Each structure stands twice: as structure tokens, then as C-alpha cells.
GROMACS .gro file of C-alpha atoms in nm:
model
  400
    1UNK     CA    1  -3.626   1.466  -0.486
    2UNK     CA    2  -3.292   1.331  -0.573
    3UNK     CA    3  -3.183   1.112  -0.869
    4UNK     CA    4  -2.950   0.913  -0.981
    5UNK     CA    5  -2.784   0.770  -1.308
    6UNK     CA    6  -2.990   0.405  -1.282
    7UNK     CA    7  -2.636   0.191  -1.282
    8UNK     CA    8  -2.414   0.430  -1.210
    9UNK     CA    9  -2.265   0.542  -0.857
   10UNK     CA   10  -2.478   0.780  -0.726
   11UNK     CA   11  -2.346   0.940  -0.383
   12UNK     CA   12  -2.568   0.979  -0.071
   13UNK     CA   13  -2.902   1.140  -0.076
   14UNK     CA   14  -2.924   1.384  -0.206
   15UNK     CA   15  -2.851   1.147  -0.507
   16UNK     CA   16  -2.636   1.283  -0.795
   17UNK     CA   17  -2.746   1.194  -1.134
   18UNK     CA   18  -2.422   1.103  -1.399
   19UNK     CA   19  -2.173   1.223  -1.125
   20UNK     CA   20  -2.239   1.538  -1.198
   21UNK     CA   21  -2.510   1.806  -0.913
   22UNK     CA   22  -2.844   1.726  -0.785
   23UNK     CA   23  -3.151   1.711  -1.009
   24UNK     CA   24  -3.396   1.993  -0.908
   25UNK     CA   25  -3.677   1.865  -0.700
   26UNK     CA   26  -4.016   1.760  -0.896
   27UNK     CA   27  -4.347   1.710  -0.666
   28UNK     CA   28  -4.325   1.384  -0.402
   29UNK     CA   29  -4.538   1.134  -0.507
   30UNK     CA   30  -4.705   0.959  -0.217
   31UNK     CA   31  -4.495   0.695  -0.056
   32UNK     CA   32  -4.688   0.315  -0.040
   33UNK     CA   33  -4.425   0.182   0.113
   34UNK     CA   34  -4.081   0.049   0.016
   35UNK     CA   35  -3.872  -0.251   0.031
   36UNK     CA   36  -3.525  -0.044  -0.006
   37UNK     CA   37  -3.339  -0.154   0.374
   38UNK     CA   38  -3.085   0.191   0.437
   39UNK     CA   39  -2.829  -0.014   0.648
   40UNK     CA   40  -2.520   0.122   0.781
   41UNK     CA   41  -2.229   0.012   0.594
   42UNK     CA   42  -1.985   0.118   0.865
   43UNK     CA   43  -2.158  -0.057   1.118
   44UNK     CA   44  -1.984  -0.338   1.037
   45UNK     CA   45  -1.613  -0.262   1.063
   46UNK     CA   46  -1.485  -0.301   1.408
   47UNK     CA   47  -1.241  -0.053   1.513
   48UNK     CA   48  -1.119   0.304   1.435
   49UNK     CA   49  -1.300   0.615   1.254
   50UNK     CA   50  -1.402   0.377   0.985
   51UNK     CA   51  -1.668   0.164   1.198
   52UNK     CA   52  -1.570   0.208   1.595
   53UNK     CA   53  -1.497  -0.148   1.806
   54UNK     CA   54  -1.671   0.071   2.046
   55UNK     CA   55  -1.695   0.136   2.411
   56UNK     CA   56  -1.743  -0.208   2.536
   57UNK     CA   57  -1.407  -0.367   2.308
   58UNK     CA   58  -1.200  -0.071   2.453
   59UNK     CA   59  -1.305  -0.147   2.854
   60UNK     CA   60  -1.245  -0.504   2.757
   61UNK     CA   61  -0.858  -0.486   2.577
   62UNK     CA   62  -0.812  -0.239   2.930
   63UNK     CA   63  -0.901  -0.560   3.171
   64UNK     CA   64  -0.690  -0.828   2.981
   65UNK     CA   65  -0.651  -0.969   2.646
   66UNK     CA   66  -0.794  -0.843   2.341
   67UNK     CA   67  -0.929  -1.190   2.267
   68UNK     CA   68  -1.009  -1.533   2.414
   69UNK     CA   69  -1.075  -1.684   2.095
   70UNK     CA   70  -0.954  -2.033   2.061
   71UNK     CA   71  -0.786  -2.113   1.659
   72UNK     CA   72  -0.881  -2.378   1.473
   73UNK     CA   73  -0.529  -2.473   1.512
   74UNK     CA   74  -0.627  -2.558   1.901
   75UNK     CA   75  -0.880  -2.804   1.815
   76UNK     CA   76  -0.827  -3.116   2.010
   77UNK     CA   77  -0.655  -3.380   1.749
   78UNK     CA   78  -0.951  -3.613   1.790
   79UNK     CA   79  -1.198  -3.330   1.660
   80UNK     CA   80  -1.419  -3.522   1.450
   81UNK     CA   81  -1.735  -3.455   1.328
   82UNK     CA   82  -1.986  -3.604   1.080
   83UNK     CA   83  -2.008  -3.454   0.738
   84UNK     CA   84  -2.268  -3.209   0.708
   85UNK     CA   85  -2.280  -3.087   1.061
   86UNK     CA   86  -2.191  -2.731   1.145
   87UNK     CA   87  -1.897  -2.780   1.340
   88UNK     CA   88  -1.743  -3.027   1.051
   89UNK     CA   89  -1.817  -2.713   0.807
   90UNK     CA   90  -1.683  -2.476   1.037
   91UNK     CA   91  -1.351  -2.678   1.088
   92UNK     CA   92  -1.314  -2.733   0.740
   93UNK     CA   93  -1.379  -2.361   0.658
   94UNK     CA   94  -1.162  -2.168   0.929
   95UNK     CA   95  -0.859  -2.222   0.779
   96UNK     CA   96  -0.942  -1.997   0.495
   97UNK     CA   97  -1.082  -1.743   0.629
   98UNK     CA   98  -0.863  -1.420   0.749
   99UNK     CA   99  -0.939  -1.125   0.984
  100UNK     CA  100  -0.824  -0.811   0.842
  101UNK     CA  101  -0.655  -0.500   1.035
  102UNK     CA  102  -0.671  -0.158   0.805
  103UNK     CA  103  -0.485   0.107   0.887
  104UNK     CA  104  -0.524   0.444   0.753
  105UNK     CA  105  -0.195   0.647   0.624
  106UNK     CA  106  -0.358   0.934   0.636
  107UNK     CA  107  -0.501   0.994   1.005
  108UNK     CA  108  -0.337   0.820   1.284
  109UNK     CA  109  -0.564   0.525   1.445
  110UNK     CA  110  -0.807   0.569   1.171
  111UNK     CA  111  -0.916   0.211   1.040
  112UNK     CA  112  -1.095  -0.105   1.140
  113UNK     CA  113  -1.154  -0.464   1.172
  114UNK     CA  114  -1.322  -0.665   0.877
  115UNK     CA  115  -1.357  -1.013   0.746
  116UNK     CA  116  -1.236  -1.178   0.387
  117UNK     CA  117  -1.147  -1.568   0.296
  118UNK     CA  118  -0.896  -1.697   0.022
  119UNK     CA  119  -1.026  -1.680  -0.287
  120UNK     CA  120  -0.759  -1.848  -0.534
  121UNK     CA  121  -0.459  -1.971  -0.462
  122UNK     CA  122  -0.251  -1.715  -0.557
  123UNK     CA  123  -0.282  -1.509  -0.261
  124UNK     CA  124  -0.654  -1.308  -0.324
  125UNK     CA  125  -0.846  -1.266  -0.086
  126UNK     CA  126  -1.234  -1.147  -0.127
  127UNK     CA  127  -1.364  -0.867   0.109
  128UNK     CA  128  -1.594  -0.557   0.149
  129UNK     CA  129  -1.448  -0.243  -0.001
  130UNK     CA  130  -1.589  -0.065   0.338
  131UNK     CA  131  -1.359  -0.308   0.501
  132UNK     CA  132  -1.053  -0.214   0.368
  133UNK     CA  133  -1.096   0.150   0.217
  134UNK     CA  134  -0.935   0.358   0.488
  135UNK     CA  135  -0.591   0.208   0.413
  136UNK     CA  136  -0.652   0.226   0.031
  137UNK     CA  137  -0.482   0.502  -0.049
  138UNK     CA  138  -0.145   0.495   0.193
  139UNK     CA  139  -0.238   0.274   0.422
  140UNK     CA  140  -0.170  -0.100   0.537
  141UNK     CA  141  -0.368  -0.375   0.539
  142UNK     CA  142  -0.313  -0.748   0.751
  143UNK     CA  143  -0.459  -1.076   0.708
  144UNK     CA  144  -0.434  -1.312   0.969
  145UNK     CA  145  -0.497  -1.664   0.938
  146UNK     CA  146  -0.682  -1.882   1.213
  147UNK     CA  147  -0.349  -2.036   1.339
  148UNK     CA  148  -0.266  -1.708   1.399
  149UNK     CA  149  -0.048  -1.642   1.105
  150UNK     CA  150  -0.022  -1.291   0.933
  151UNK     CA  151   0.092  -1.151   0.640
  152UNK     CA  152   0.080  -0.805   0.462
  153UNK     CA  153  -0.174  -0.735   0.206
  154UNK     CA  154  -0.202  -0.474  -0.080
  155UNK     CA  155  -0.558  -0.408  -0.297
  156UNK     CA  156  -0.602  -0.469  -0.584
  157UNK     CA  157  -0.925  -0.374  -0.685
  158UNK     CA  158  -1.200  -0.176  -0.502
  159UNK     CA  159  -1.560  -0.200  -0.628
  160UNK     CA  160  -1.754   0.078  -0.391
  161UNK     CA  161  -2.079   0.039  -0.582
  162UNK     CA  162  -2.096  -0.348  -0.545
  163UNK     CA  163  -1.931  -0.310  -0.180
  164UNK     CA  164  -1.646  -0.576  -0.305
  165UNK     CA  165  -1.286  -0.579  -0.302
  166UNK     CA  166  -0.982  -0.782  -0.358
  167UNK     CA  167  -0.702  -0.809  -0.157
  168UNK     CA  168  -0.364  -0.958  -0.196
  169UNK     CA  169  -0.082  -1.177   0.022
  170UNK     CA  170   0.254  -1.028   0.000
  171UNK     CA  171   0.504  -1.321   0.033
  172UNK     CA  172   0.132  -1.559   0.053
  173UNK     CA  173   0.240  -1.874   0.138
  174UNK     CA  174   0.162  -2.209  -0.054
  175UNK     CA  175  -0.105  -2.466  -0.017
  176UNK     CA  176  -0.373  -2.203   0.053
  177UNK     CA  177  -0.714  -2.379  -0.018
  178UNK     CA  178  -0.951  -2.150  -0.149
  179UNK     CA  179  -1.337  -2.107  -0.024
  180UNK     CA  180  -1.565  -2.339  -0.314
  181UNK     CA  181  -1.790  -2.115  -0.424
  182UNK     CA  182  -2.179  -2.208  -0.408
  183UNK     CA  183  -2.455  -2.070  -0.652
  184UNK     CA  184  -2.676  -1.828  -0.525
  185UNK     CA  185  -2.913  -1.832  -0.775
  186UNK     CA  186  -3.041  -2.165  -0.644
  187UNK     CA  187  -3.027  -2.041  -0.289
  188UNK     CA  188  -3.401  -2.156  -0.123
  189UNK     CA  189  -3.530  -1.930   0.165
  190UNK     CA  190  -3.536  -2.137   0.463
  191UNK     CA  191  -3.206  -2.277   0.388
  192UNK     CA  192  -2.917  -2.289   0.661
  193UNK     CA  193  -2.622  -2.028   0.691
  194UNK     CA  194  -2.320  -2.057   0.857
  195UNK     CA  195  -2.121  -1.708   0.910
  196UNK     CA  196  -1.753  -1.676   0.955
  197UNK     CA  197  -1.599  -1.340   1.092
  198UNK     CA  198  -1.469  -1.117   1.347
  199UNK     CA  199  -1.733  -0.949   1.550
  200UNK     CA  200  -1.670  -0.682   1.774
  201UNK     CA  201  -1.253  -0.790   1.696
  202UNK     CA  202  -1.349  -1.196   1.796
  203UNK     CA  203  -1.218  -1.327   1.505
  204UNK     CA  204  -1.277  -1.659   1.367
  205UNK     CA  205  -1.656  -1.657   1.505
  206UNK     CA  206  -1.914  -1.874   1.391
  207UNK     CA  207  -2.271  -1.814   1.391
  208UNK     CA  208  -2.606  -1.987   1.213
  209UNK     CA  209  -2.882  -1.915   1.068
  210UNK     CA  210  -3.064  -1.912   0.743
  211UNK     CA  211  -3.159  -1.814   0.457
  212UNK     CA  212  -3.493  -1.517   0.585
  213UNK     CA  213  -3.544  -1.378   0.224
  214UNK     CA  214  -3.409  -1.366  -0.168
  215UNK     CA  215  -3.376  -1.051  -0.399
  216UNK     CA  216  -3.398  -0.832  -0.101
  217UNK     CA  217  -3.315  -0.473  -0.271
  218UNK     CA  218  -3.066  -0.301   0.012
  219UNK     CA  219  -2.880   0.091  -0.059
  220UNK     CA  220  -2.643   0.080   0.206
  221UNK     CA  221  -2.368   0.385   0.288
  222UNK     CA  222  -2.166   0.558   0.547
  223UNK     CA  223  -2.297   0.888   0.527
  224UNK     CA  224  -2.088   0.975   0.250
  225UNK     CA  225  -2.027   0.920  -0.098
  226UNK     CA  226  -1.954   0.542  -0.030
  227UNK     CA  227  -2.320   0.420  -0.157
  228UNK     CA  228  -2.367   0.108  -0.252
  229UNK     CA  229  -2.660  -0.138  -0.362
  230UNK     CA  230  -2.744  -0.483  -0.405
  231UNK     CA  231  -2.988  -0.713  -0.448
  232UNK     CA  232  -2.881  -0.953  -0.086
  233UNK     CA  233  -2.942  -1.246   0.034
  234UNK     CA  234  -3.078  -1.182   0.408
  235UNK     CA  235  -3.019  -1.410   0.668
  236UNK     CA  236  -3.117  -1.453   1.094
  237UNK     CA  237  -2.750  -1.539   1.141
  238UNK     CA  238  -2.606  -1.327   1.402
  239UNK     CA  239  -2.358  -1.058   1.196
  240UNK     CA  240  -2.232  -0.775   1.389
  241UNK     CA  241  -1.991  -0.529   1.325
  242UNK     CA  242  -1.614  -0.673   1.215
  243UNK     CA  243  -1.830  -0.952   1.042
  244UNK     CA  244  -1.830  -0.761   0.689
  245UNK     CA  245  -1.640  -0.917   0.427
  246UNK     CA  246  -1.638  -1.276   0.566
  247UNK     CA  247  -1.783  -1.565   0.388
  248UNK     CA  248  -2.173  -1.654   0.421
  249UNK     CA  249  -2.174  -2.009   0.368
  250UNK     CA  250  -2.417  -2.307   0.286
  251UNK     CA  251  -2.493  -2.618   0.472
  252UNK     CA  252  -2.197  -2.801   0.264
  253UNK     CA  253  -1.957  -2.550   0.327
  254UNK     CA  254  -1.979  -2.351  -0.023
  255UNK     CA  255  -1.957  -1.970  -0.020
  256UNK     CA  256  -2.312  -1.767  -0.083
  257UNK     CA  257  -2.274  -1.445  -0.030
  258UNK     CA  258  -2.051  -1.222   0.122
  259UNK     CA  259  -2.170  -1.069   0.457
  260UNK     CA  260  -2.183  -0.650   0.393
  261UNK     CA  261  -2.473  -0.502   0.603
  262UNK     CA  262  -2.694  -0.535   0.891
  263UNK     CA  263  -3.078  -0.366   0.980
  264UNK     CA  264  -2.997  -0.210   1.317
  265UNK     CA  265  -3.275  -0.026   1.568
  266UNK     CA  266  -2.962   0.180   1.649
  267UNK     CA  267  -2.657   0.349   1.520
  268UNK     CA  268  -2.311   0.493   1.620
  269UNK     CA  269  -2.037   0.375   1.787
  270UNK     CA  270  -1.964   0.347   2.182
  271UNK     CA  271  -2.242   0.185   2.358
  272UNK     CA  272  -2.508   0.244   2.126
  273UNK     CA  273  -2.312   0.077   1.854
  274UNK     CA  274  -2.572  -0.083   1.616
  275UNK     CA  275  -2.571  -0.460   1.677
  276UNK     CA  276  -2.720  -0.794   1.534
  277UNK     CA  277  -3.123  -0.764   1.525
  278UNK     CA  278  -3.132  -1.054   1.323
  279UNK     CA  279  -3.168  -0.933   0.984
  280UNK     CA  280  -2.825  -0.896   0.806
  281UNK     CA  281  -2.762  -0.901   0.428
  282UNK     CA  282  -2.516  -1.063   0.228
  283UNK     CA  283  -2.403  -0.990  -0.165
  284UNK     CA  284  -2.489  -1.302  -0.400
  285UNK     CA  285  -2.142  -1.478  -0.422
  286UNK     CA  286  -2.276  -1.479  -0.839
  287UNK     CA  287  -2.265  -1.096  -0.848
  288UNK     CA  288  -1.926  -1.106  -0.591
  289UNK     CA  289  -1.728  -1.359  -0.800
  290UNK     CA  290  -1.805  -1.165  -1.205
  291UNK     CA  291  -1.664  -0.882  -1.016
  292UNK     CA  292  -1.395  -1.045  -0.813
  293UNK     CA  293  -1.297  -1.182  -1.127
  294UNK     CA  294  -1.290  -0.801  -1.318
  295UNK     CA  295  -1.087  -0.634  -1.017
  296UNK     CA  296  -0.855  -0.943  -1.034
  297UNK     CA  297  -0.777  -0.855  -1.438
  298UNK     CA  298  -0.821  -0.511  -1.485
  299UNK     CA  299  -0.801  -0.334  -1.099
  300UNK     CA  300  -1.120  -0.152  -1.189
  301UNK     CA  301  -1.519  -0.274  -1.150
  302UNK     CA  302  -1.752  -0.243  -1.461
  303UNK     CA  303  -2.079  -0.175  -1.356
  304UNK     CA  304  -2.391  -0.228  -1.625
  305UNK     CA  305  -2.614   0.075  -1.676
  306UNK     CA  306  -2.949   0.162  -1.899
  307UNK     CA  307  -2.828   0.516  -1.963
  308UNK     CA  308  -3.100   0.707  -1.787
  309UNK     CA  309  -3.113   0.954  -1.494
  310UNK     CA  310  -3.374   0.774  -1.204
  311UNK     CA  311  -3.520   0.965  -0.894
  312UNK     CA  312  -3.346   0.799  -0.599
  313UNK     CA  313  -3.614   0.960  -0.298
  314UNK     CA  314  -3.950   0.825  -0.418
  315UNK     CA  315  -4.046   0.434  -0.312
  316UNK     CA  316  -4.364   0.282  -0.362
  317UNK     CA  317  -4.466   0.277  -0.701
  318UNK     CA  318  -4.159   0.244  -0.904
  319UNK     CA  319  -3.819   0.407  -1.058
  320UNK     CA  320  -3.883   0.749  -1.238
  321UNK     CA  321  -3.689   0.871  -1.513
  322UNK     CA  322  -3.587   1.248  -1.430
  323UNK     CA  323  -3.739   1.518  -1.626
  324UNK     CA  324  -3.389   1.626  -1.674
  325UNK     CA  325  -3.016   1.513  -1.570
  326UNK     CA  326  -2.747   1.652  -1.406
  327UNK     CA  327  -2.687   2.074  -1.506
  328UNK     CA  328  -2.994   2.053  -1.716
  329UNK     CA  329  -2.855   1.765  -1.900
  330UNK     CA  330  -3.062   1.522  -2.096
  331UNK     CA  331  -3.216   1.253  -1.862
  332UNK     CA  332  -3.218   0.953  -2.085
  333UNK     CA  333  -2.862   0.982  -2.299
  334UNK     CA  334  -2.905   0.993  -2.667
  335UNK     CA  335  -2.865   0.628  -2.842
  336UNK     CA  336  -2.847   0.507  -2.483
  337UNK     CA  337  -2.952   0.183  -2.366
  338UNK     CA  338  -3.273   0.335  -2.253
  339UNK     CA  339  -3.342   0.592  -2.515
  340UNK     CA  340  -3.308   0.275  -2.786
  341UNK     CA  341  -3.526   0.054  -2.586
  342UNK     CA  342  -3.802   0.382  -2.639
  343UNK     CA  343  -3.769   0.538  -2.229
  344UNK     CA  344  -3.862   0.882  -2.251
  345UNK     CA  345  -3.808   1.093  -1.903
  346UNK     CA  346  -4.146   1.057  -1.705
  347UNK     CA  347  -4.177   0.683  -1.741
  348UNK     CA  348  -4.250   0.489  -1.475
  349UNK     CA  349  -4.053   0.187  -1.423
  350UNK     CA  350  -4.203  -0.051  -1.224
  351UNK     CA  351  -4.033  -0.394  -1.323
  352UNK     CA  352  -3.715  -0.522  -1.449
  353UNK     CA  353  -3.593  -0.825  -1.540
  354UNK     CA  354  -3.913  -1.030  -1.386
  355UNK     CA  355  -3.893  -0.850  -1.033
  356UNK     CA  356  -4.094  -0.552  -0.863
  357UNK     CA  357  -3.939  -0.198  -0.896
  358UNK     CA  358  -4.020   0.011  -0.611
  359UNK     CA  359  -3.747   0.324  -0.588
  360UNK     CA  360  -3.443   0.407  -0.760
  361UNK     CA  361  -3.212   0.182  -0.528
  362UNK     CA  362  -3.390  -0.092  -0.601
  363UNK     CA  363  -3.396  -0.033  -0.973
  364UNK     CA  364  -2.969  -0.006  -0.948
  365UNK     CA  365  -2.979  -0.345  -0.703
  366UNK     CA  366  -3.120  -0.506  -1.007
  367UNK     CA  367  -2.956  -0.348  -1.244
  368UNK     CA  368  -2.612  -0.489  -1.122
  369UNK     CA  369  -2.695  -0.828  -1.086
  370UNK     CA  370  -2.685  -0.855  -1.440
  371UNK     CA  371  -2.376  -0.756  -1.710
  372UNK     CA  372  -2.297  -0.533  -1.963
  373UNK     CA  373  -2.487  -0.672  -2.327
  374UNK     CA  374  -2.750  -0.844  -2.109
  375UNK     CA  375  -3.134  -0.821  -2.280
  376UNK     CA  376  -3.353  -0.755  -1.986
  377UNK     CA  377  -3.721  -0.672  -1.995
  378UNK     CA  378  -3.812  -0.402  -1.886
  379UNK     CA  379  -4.181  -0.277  -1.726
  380UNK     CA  380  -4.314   0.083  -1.731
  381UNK     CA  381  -4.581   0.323  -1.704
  382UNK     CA  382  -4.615   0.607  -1.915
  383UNK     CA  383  -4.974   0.837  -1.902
  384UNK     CA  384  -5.088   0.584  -1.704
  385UNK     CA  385  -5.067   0.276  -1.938
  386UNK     CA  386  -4.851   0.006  -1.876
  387UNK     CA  387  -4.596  -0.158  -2.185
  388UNK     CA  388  -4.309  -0.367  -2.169
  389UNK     CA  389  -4.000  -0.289  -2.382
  390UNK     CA  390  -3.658  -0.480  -2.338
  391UNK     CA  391  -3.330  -0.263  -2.280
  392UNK     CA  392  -2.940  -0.406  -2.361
  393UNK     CA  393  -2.753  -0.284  -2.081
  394UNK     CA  394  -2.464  -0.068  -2.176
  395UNK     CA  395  -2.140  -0.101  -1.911
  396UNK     CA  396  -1.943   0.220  -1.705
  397UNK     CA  397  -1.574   0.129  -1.602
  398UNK     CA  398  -1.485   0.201  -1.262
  399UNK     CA  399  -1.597   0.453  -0.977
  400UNK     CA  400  -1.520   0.789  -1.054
   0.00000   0.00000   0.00000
């Protein structure tokens, strides 16, 4: 059984508590059933060691050109549509929306294909940290506009935890109109999507959908120590891999999430590349813009925590403090969040904030949707009795 600090950055399973080694195993409890969704993160960067384009883009670039795509620049000049209608929000969105080329500095060819869309009009531009993390350190990053325009781009700000980063125009050029951003917290299931992004290297793509469920709990990772969580939005609309980072949008055009992850029957790259199964997840545009906003003034992502060591493996019944943390450490840090709220290792949570704690993951996709000083409620089980108490969430700056 692994575990993890509940809020913290935990890498992948086996979990590490505080950053620090692996808690000792404790006896599996039996699993009812979960509603964590382990999607691959990588699976949706197109291109290179960091998410293949695969098999089938490589035969295709070897027959003719890498794309067919027509700009929103090539629209007809009596394009008119009716307000409201999907190809009057598509027009209207386009233009601010970017495909993104990473490039790593470190090993030749390694890199990919993402998504991201102006965010201010300075020059940021909002995208996955998956997307762009090969060329973080040494690297080069693109954006190119739907007209076909591209500039260079520098980071600056990667969030891996929340899966969000924030990009930069060198030399951006002026009158770039930003996304509006939407609210997600009024987001209705059964309401319509409209996804933006490059798929398989097609870049300005637009698919539909809507809105298939709220608060879904998701732990998403690349097989490595990029792990991250969030409580998504998931959506029917058709997101495949080159599609992370781009906007997921609302029937009037307003960003709602931003499109990170995808439940595949498959994995890999080449021909069994996963693909669209209808069930992709996006991050709350709520949680994406309070830390857009933080990587924007400080470079570095502040992530809320309760100060207790969770056990990341078990799902079913709830989040379990560790008997002990990291090296024998104390699970629940003294004059913690948790340890003031009265958590003692052992307890149970099985609700927080209002919603259903099932597993560790879904404790820490919870857990960040809120901020650092937030009062949230908190539901546990302790020798079999259930109590409420309420915790203040206490705040970690960056990822390391």
C-alpha cells in the first residue's frame, strides 16, 4: 500500500508520502469499487518521446503534406453564421487558439504536439504542463496561430500537480484577443462542449460534445513522477492525442476547462496509440485560472494541503491516514492542518468538502480545488463511528 502527502505531489504508485520513500505496506482493505479514472497523460501529446504522433501520422507526412487543415484565415469572406451555433463559436474562437511544437534540448527529436489559447493580452498563453515539459528545461517551444503565424515561446510557470502551465510570446504581437473565461462551477451535465486542438498534429480541429459528468476525481501520469489529479469535467467530445492543453469551451464560446486526459481501452504509441473512446476529462477553468494567475506572478504553483500522509492504493471506502509517514515520520504533522482539526493516523476519511471520498487521489482532486486558508468540512471514520470536524487548509509552494 502506498501513500501520499493528501495535497502534496506524490509520484507514481508506489506513492511517496512528503516527498520523501514509500510508506511500508499495512493490510489491503477490500476494494468496493472506485471512481479514481488512471488516464494516460502522455496520450495526449502528439509527437516525439513525450506522447508519439504515432505510426499512422508518420506513413501520412511520408505520402504528402503533414496537414490538409484549412485556417480560419481561409474561410470564405461571406462566412456567416447565427450566434450561438457551433460554427459561429468556432470562427470566433480559432483565432486564439495556438498549436504548440516542444522540442526537447536534451535528446534530439524528443518532444510533441499540444494545444493552448491566449490567455491575456500580453502574450500568455494557457496549456498542459505535459504539453510543454520536454522543452522546459533547454528546450524550445512554438505557438502557431490559425493563420498560420508563429512565434517563439518561453514558460513561465509549470504546475505538474494541477497539469497547468503558462507559456509566453516572444516579440507577441498586438491585438491578441484573449479566450473569455466561463465558470465551471455552474457547468450542468448535459450541457454542450465545443473542443479546439490539434489531434494526431491536425491543428485547429473542432469537435462537440457535452458535458457526460461533474466532480469526476481523475490521477492521471506518464509512468513517472509527473502525477497529477483533478477533480474534471468529462465530456463525449472527441479528444485525442495533440488535443491537451486546448480550450474546452461552452455553447457561447467561454472557456470551461482545459482538455488534459482521455479514458483509453488501449495504450502506447504506433498503431495501438490510445485514441478517443468518448470519455475525456478536462481541468475546471476555476481551478486553471487561480493557478494561471499564481504561475503568471510568482513562476511557481501553490498547492493547498491538510498536512497528513493518505494511502494512495486503497479505493472504495475512503482516504486513510498512514500509520506513519515517510522514514518513520509522523503521519499527520504536528500543529498541521489536520492534526488541529483532531485527525489522528487511522481515520477514515470518507468526505470532504460535501463530496464522496473514495481513495487517496480522489481525496488530493478535492483537495486542490480549493485554496490555501479555505474551512472545509471534513468526514471521517475512526473505530467505526463516523464525526465531522472542519480542517483550514495549509498551502506548499511549488513542485519539488
Amino acid at each position: 500500500m502506498a501513500a501520499a502527502s493528501a495535497g502534496g505531489l506524490p509520484p507514481a504508485p508506489p506513492a511517496v508520502p512528503s516527498w520523501g520513500e514509500p510508506v511500508p505496506p499495512s493490510a489491503p482493505r477490500k476494494r468496493t469499487g472506485g471512481l479514481v479514472a488512471a488516464v494516460l497523460v502522455a496520450a495526449l501529446v502528439a509527437g516525439g518521446i513525450g506522447g508519439g504522433i504515432g505510426y499512422w501520422a508518420a506513413q501520412r507526412e511520408d505520402q504528402g503534406p503533414a496537414s490538409t487543415t484549412v485556417s480560419s484565415a481561409d474561410a470564405p469572406a461571406s462566412f456567416k453564421r447565427e450566434p450561438g451555433t457551433v460554427a459561429a463559436v468556432a470562427a470566433k474562437a480559432l483565432p486564439s487558439v495556438v498549436t504548440i511544437q516542444a522540442k526537447s534540448g536534451e535528446v534530439r527529436g524528443e518532444g510533441g504536439t499540444g494545444t493552448g489559447f491566449v490567455y491575456d493580452q500580453e502574450g500568455h498563453i494557457v496549456t498542459n504542463n505535459h504539453v510543454v515539459a520536454s522543452a522546459a528545461e533547454g528546450g524550445t517551444l512554438s505557438a502557431t496561430f490559425s493563420d498560420g503565424r508563429t512565434y517563439d515561446a518561453e514558460v513561465v510557470g509549470r504546475a505538474e500537480g494541477y497539469d497547468v502551465a503558462v507559456l509566453k510570446l516572444k516579440d507577441a504581437p498586438k491585438g491578441l484577443k484573449p479566450l473569455p473565461l466561463g465558470d465551471s462551477d455552474k457547468v450542468a451535465v448535459g450541457d454542450s462542449t465545443i473542443a479546439i486542438g490539434a489531434p494526431f498534429g491536425l491543428s485547429n480541429t473542432v469537435t462537440t460534445g457535452i458535458i457526460s459528468a461533474k466532480n469526476r476525481p481523475v490521477a492521471s501520469g506518464d509512468g513517472g513522477r509527473n502525477n497529477s489529479y483533478m477533480s474534471a469535467l468529462q465530456t463525449d467530445a472527441s479528444i485525442n492525442p495533440g488535443n491537451s492543453g486546448g480550450p474546452l469551451l461552452d455553447a457561447s464560446g467561454a472557456v470551461i476547462g482545459i482538455n488534459s486526459a482521455i479514458q483509453s481501452t488501449g495504450g502506447g504509441f504506433g498503431p495501438s496509440q490510445a485514441g478517443s473512446i468518448g470519455l475525456g476529462f478536462a481541468i475546471p477553468v476555476n481551478q486553471a485560472k487561480t493557478v494561471a494567475e499564481q504561475l503568471i506572478k510568482t513562476g511557481k504553483p501553490v498547492y493547498p494541503v491538510i498536512g497528513a500522509t493518505v494511502n494512495m492504493n486503497d479505493k472504495g471506502k475512503g482516504a486513510t491516514i498512514a500509520e506513519q509517514g515517510a522514514g518513520g515520520t509522523a503521519s499527520v504533522s504536528p500543529d498541521g492542518p489536520a492534526a488541529k482539526a483532531g485527525l489522528r493516523p487511522g481515520d477514515v476519511i470518507t468526505g470532504f468538502g460535501g463530496h464522496p471520498i473514495d481513495s487517496g487521489p480522489t481525496l488530493i482532486s478535492e483537495i486542490w480545488t480549493h485554496k490555501p486558508g479555505d474551512s472545509v468540512e471534513i468526514t471521517y471514520e475512526r473505530d467505526g463511528k463516523t464525526a465531522t470536524t472542519t480542517v483550514v487548509l495549509g498551502e506548499r509552494t511549488g513542485d519539488s
